[in-house]
């Protein structure tokens, strides 16, 4: 099943991750003082693809793109919002989770990337709470099943109406023979610390758990009689607002529309360029630093708003990565290149460091952190090519550290009078952008020599040439121009010849050396298992649970345990 | 040897399921019993708990001689657990387990599904008692009051039947659910009954009759399909409940019939031929026929919603699993698996009401609803006979199934009783022609005066042709406590 690619609705040619509240079809974002309400009201006839209806507030990627956009805006445009109420605008239905018919009819790559994006979006909610004091409260007013409950799990506080029928559930296993793969299993035990045997019971009951037991088992925080609901929601919101450390001004920074020019073979943004060579299954993302760091004070930075280079650049990079992930499945390798004046790049990093306590700068750094994490979990081979004219400095150097390999040119190219490439560390490389497992990319890189990152701090603001960078272990290979072209070409060709599945597995296993956190487990453990199960006949075969769903017929399983 | 025909009154809970030997379930039911009595006193009929009511009590599940009539105070009614006798060699008769022996225990893989079915059915039983609790005070006669209370105690017994299944077969979860059945309250903002129609009050006696005719008939259809269940204890329970449900529909059908009878007689006596001369007819203290049609429209459409969405995965699952069959499943001539069959379903396509063939498995709600509508239509025809016999030119009709719906395909459109789609503004203009208006409700309420003298009837309703248990016309069915 799921053979023929599905058609995007309304004649769309690609999935666009840019939107804004006036274009939302599925959410309503409203702000009242320190409290925002994010009301889910899915338009069942506005699915991203043709061929299904989004009934009962079920969602597809299109719904989640709006949610992700709203979360971004809450952080940048509403610095004074301390509490976000996640609610349903539908009567007696909270959210029925990911739409089953959409999943059943989706190509495997879409399913995986849909799931990855929804995971990143839920993580963004937790990130907003942890780092920006924006607390999330879920008001479960009716069925919260599967992805609906997973949405609630990503929030800080779950209140549920005690009407005798409303329940939370993770029915994926009994109903569909797949997993609650959007963080569900992990958050139940790792975040909410539901006892594992209780979790086992909960995850195998299709109808879920309601009432007092849901509280006793830690599945929700609070049970509220329907007649007291609004009063309790208000009280909870005001209580959480009082405790929140968020203290931004009333006026935020408007996230203006990105300026994008679509070409047949790529996209041009202000500071980012995406070039696709379909025949080689290759994409190049070139990130350019601004001409100069014009702002000096926090006020000047805020005044620049969405045009401030670090923010604009991060948004463009984010969009380019998402575009590649979801619209160009056959591109196997992504090359990162940078351009610009290292002095300027360093100046930006220093500026961000100096004003790190300013709300806007704070949000920008955390946004860069999330964009880099998105790159970490992108299942394409990532390569950094560090050549003369490049600008792998501080924040941009993280692209090289995120890559599976980096190649750096020793000296100059013949006939090119630009000075030899260097790379440079800034404070940003030492803690501003931790990976999902909690380590910086340098800590993870040098797991065998835990002292090394601290020693490298001595090199901050020193331009490191290829020899030194290689000696310090910051790049994979330093090559001179005699070897460069051939070595790089052979590497890329070899890479393109390997099994894409094996590459995805290999890279995902090597990129995250070190410990696990709840967040890393969601990607490394939960989604990996989920994606395996999603390929198996018990789920997607002709007699599998997803194919049989809704027909009334029971699935037939291959009963061997693997 | 267990006597499954006669009811054992030696235990506190009358039964024919051998509770005397099944100590654990007996203990559980005895534990639940006080809560039930409290519920009955709190939420059962208001004002007549000390009155002696001439009620029937089951003494045997033999269809011929199962009832014994006597005076009893309702809280002392001997509610019990009664199942139709077990059929030797009964099989699962449909779905993927067709041909396997019927289950005497709950199959593990269907435990949750079965529990849900039983809880939903169980929730409706006490709900109607709650909805009707105010009606005693305005009973049009002692005869009608007695019928109301008979319906009420039997709904209470149906609750017992479901609770028995929960206690016996569903362990701790079952006991929790049984407690919840007593905790929920019809129309309560905080813990309402599960289905919408069971949270509406029954404001007057005509509503009560319409409810027992239409909504209890949905109950009958649901019980008929559950009586087909491959889970034998559920099937046996429902088969016995159906014998009681028949009386409820009798109350509804004759109640409306007697109302029609009275209206027609009064019109004739006053020389009124035009059934739409509403003012003149109302002046006679009877309910005009067009208003009765509106009440019919309301109750029929509300009840159709209880069948759920036309296309339903749940009902497909229930059927395929062998848990809930079709109306008269074993009499239908097909493969009883329906994996390749289709069924025509009325749908809203591009703003038109059209029939579309859908997979029969997922269209089972629609099929049961069609069977229900046919059953209703036959009853309505019997009403029309009464009007006809009195020589009044008026016919009652069932409205179109798309009329006034809140659930399913037609929930977002306004449709006239003839099946014509109307704009919001057109609908607003004609609504009161098709559904009871505030003024209609006020008029009916004004007629709801108690009539407690034996053998006497309120102005708007005719006397029954025969008494209950063949009692004479002036029999005192309820001895009202001072």
PDB file of N, CA, C and O in Angstrom, chain A residues 552-554, chain B residues 92 94-98 103 107 109-110 113 229-231 315-324 361:
ATOM      1  N   UNK A 552     -13.844  -2.417   9.642  1.00  0.00           N
ATOM      2  CA  UNK A 552     -14.534  -3.333  10.533  1.00  0.00           C
ATOM      3  C   UNK A 552     -13.872  -4.696  10.572  1.00  0.00           C
ATOM      4  O   UNK A 552     -14.164  -5.511  11.429  1.00  0.00           O
ATOM      5  N   UNK A 553     -12.952  -4.936   9.621  1.00  0.00           N
ATOM      6  CA  UNK A 553     -12.279  -6.235   9.629  1.00  0.00           C
ATOM      7  C   UNK A 553     -11.030  -6.184  10.485  1.00  0.00           C
ATOM      8  O   UNK A 553     -10.321  -5.195  10.512  1.00  0.00           O
ATOM      9  N   UNK A 554     -10.766  -7.279  11.166  1.00  0.00           N
ATOM     10  CA  UNK A 554      -9.584  -7.326  12.022  1.00  0.00           C
ATOM     11  C   UNK A 554      -8.352  -7.577  11.171  1.00  0.00           C
ATOM     12  O   UNK A 554      -8.407  -8.289  10.172  1.00  0.00           O
TER      13      UNK A 554
ATOM     14  N   UNK B  92     -21.887 -18.344  17.438  1.00  0.00           N
ATOM     15  CA  UNK B  92     -21.732 -16.966  16.972  1.00  0.00           C
ATOM     16  C   UNK B  92     -22.312 -16.958  15.561  1.00  0.00           C
ATOM     17  O   UNK B  92     -21.912 -17.776  14.736  1.00  0.00           O
ATOM     18  N   UNK B  94     -22.519 -14.414  13.204  1.00  0.00           N
ATOM     19  CA  UNK B  94     -22.109 -13.432  12.177  1.00  0.00           C
ATOM     20  C   UNK B  94     -20.685 -12.982  12.479  1.00  0.00           C
ATOM     21  O   UNK B  94     -20.146 -13.251  13.558  1.00  0.00           O
ATOM     22  N   UNK B  95     -20.109 -12.283  11.475  1.00  0.00           N
ATOM     23  CA  UNK B  95     -18.771 -11.737  11.662  1.00  0.00           C
ATOM     24  C   UNK B  95     -17.700 -12.789  11.455  1.00  0.00           C
ATOM     25  O   UNK B  95     -17.973 -13.882  10.975  1.00  0.00           O
ATOM     26  N   UNK B  96     -16.485 -12.433  11.855  1.00  0.00           N
ATOM     27  CA  UNK B  96     -15.379 -13.313  11.480  1.00  0.00           C
ATOM     28  C   UNK B  96     -15.329 -14.587  12.310  1.00  0.00           C
ATOM     29  O   UNK B  96     -14.624 -15.521  11.962  1.00  0.00           O
ATOM     30  N   UNK B  97     -16.087 -14.638  13.407  1.00  0.00           N
ATOM     31  CA  UNK B  97     -16.107 -15.866  14.211  1.00  0.00           C
ATOM     32  C   UNK B  97     -17.343 -16.708  13.925  1.00  0.00           C
ATOM     33  O   UNK B  97     -17.653 -17.629  14.689  1.00  0.00           O
ATOM     34  N   UNK B  98     -18.047 -16.394  12.843  1.00  0.00           N
ATOM     35  CA  UNK B  98     -19.288 -17.089  12.521  1.00  0.00           C
ATOM     36  C   UNK B  98     -19.087 -18.605  12.567  1.00  0.00           C
ATOM     37  O   UNK B  98     -18.125 -19.126  12.019  1.00  0.00           O
ATOM     38  N   UNK B 103     -19.621 -17.440  22.935  1.00  0.00           N
ATOM     39  CA  UNK B 103     -18.722 -17.320  24.087  1.00  0.00           C
ATOM     40  C   UNK B 103     -19.512 -17.255  25.384  1.00  0.00           C
ATOM     41  O   UNK B 103     -20.435 -16.445  25.523  1.00  0.00           O
ATOM     42  N   UNK B 107     -14.147 -12.871  25.504  1.00  0.00           N
ATOM     43  CA  UNK B 107     -12.862 -13.073  24.839  1.00  0.00           C
ATOM     44  C   UNK B 107     -11.942 -11.881  25.137  1.00  0.00           C
ATOM     45  O   UNK B 107     -12.378 -10.731  25.014  1.00  0.00           O
ATOM     46  N   UNK B 109      -9.595 -10.325  23.654  1.00  0.00           N
ATOM     47  CA  UNK B 109      -9.340  -9.268  22.664  1.00  0.00           C
ATOM     48  C   UNK B 109     -10.544  -8.334  22.508  1.00  0.00           C
ATOM     49  O   UNK B 109     -10.420  -7.239  21.970  1.00  0.00           O
ATOM     50  N   UNK B 110     -11.717  -8.783  22.959  1.00  0.00           N
ATOM     51  CA  UNK B 110     -12.903  -7.927  22.799  1.00  0.00           C
ATOM     52  C   UNK B 110     -13.411  -7.359  24.113  1.00  0.00           C
ATOM     53  O   UNK B 110     -14.485  -6.765  24.175  1.00  0.00           O
ATOM     54  N   UNK B 113     -14.093  -3.567  24.027  1.00  0.00           N
ATOM     55  CA  UNK B 113     -15.231  -3.254  23.144  1.00  0.00           C
ATOM     56  C   UNK B 113     -16.556  -3.638  23.797  1.00  0.00           C
ATOM     57  O   UNK B 113     -17.515  -2.873  23.759  1.00  0.00           O
ATOM     58  N   UNK B 229     -25.744 -11.103  19.946  1.00  0.00           N
ATOM     59  CA  UNK B 229     -24.319 -11.142  20.276  1.00  0.00           C
ATOM     60  C   UNK B 229     -23.774 -12.557  20.433  1.00  0.00           C
ATOM     61  O   UNK B 229     -24.442 -13.444  20.970  1.00  0.00           O
ATOM     62  N   UNK B 230     -22.532 -12.712  19.993  1.00  0.00           N
ATOM     63  CA  UNK B 230     -21.834 -13.974  20.210  1.00  0.00           C
ATOM     64  C   UNK B 230     -21.433 -14.152  21.662  1.00  0.00           C
ATOM     65  O   UNK B 230     -21.059 -15.251  22.084  1.00  0.00           O
ATOM     66  N   UNK B 231     -21.461 -13.087  22.424  1.00  0.00           N
ATOM     67  CA  UNK B 231     -21.205 -13.183  23.870  1.00  0.00           C
ATOM     68  C   UNK B 231     -22.543 -13.568  24.511  1.00  0.00           C
ATOM     69  O   UNK B 231     -23.438 -12.739  24.661  1.00  0.00           O
ATOM     70  N   UNK B 315     -19.263   0.462  14.650  1.00  0.00           N
ATOM     71  CA  UNK B 315     -20.286  -0.553  14.457  1.00  0.00           C
ATOM     72  C   UNK B 315     -19.752  -1.659  13.557  1.00  0.00           C
ATOM     73  O   UNK B 315     -20.097  -2.832  13.730  1.00  0.00           O
ATOM     74  N   UNK B 316     -18.878  -1.301  12.613  1.00  0.00           N
ATOM     75  CA  UNK B 316     -18.252  -2.326  11.775  1.00  0.00           C
ATOM     76  C   UNK B 316     -17.404  -3.267  12.638  1.00  0.00           C
ATOM     77  O   UNK B 316     -17.448  -4.488  12.493  1.00  0.00           O
ATOM     78  N   UNK B 317     -16.645  -2.682  13.545  1.00  0.00           N
ATOM     79  CA  UNK B 317     -15.809  -3.502  14.429  1.00  0.00           C
ATOM     80  C   UNK B 317     -16.665  -4.415  15.298  1.00  0.00           C
ATOM     81  O   UNK B 317     -16.343  -5.588  15.485  1.00  0.00           O
ATOM     82  N   UNK B 318     -17.737  -3.850  15.859  1.00  0.00           N
ATOM     83  CA  UNK B 318     -18.601  -4.642  16.724  1.00  0.00           C
ATOM     84  C   UNK B 318     -19.177  -5.840  15.955  1.00  0.00           C
ATOM     85  O   UNK B 318     -19.264  -6.951  16.472  1.00  0.00           O
ATOM     86  N   UNK B 319     -19.562  -5.582  14.731  1.00  0.00           N
ATOM     87  CA  UNK B 319     -20.174  -6.646  13.938  1.00  0.00           C
ATOM     88  C   UNK B 319     -19.142  -7.707  13.581  1.00  0.00           C
ATOM     89  O   UNK B 319     -19.356  -8.907  13.801  1.00  0.00           O
ATOM     90  N   UNK B 320     -18.034  -7.241  13.035  1.00  0.00           N
ATOM     91  CA  UNK B 320     -17.022  -8.202  12.608  1.00  0.00           C
ATOM     92  C   UNK B 320     -16.544  -9.069  13.772  1.00  0.00           C
ATOM     93  O   UNK B 320     -16.238 -10.244  13.610  1.00  0.00           O
ATOM     94  N   UNK B 321     -16.503  -8.464  14.949  1.00  0.00           N
ATOM     95  CA  UNK B 321     -16.062  -9.212  16.122  1.00  0.00           C
ATOM     96  C   UNK B 321     -17.141 -10.162  16.647  1.00  0.00           C
ATOM     97  O   UNK B 321     -16.875 -10.961  17.540  1.00  0.00           O
ATOM     98  N   UNK B 322     -18.347 -10.050  16.109  1.00  0.00           N
ATOM     99  CA  UNK B 322     -19.417 -10.944  16.571  1.00  0.00           C
ATOM    100  C   UNK B 322     -20.096 -10.458  17.832  1.00  0.00           C
ATOM    101  O   UNK B 322     -20.744 -11.235  18.527  1.00  0.00           O
ATOM    102  N   UNK B 323     -19.978  -9.167  18.145  1.00  0.00           N
ATOM    103  CA  UNK B 323     -20.504  -8.662  19.416  1.00  0.00           C
ATOM    104  C   UNK B 323     -21.892  -8.049  19.290  1.00  0.00           C
ATOM    105  O   UNK B 323     -22.686  -8.097  20.210  1.00  0.00           O
ATOM    106  N   UNK B 324     -22.161  -7.425  18.138  1.00  0.00           N
ATOM    107  CA  UNK B 324     -23.445  -6.759  17.954  1.00  0.00           C
ATOM    108  C   UNK B 324     -23.888  -6.996  16.519  1.00  0.00           C
ATOM    109  O   UNK B 324     -23.198  -6.590  15.590  1.00  0.00           O
ATOM    110  N   UNK B 361     -20.396  -3.237   5.924  1.00  0.00           N
ATOM    111  CA  UNK B 361     -19.900  -3.338   7.305  1.00  0.00           C
ATOM    112  C   UNK B 361     -19.901  -1.989   8.008  1.00  0.00           C
ATOM    113  O   UNK B 361     -20.265  -1.887   9.177  1.00  0.00           O
TER     114      UNK B 361
END
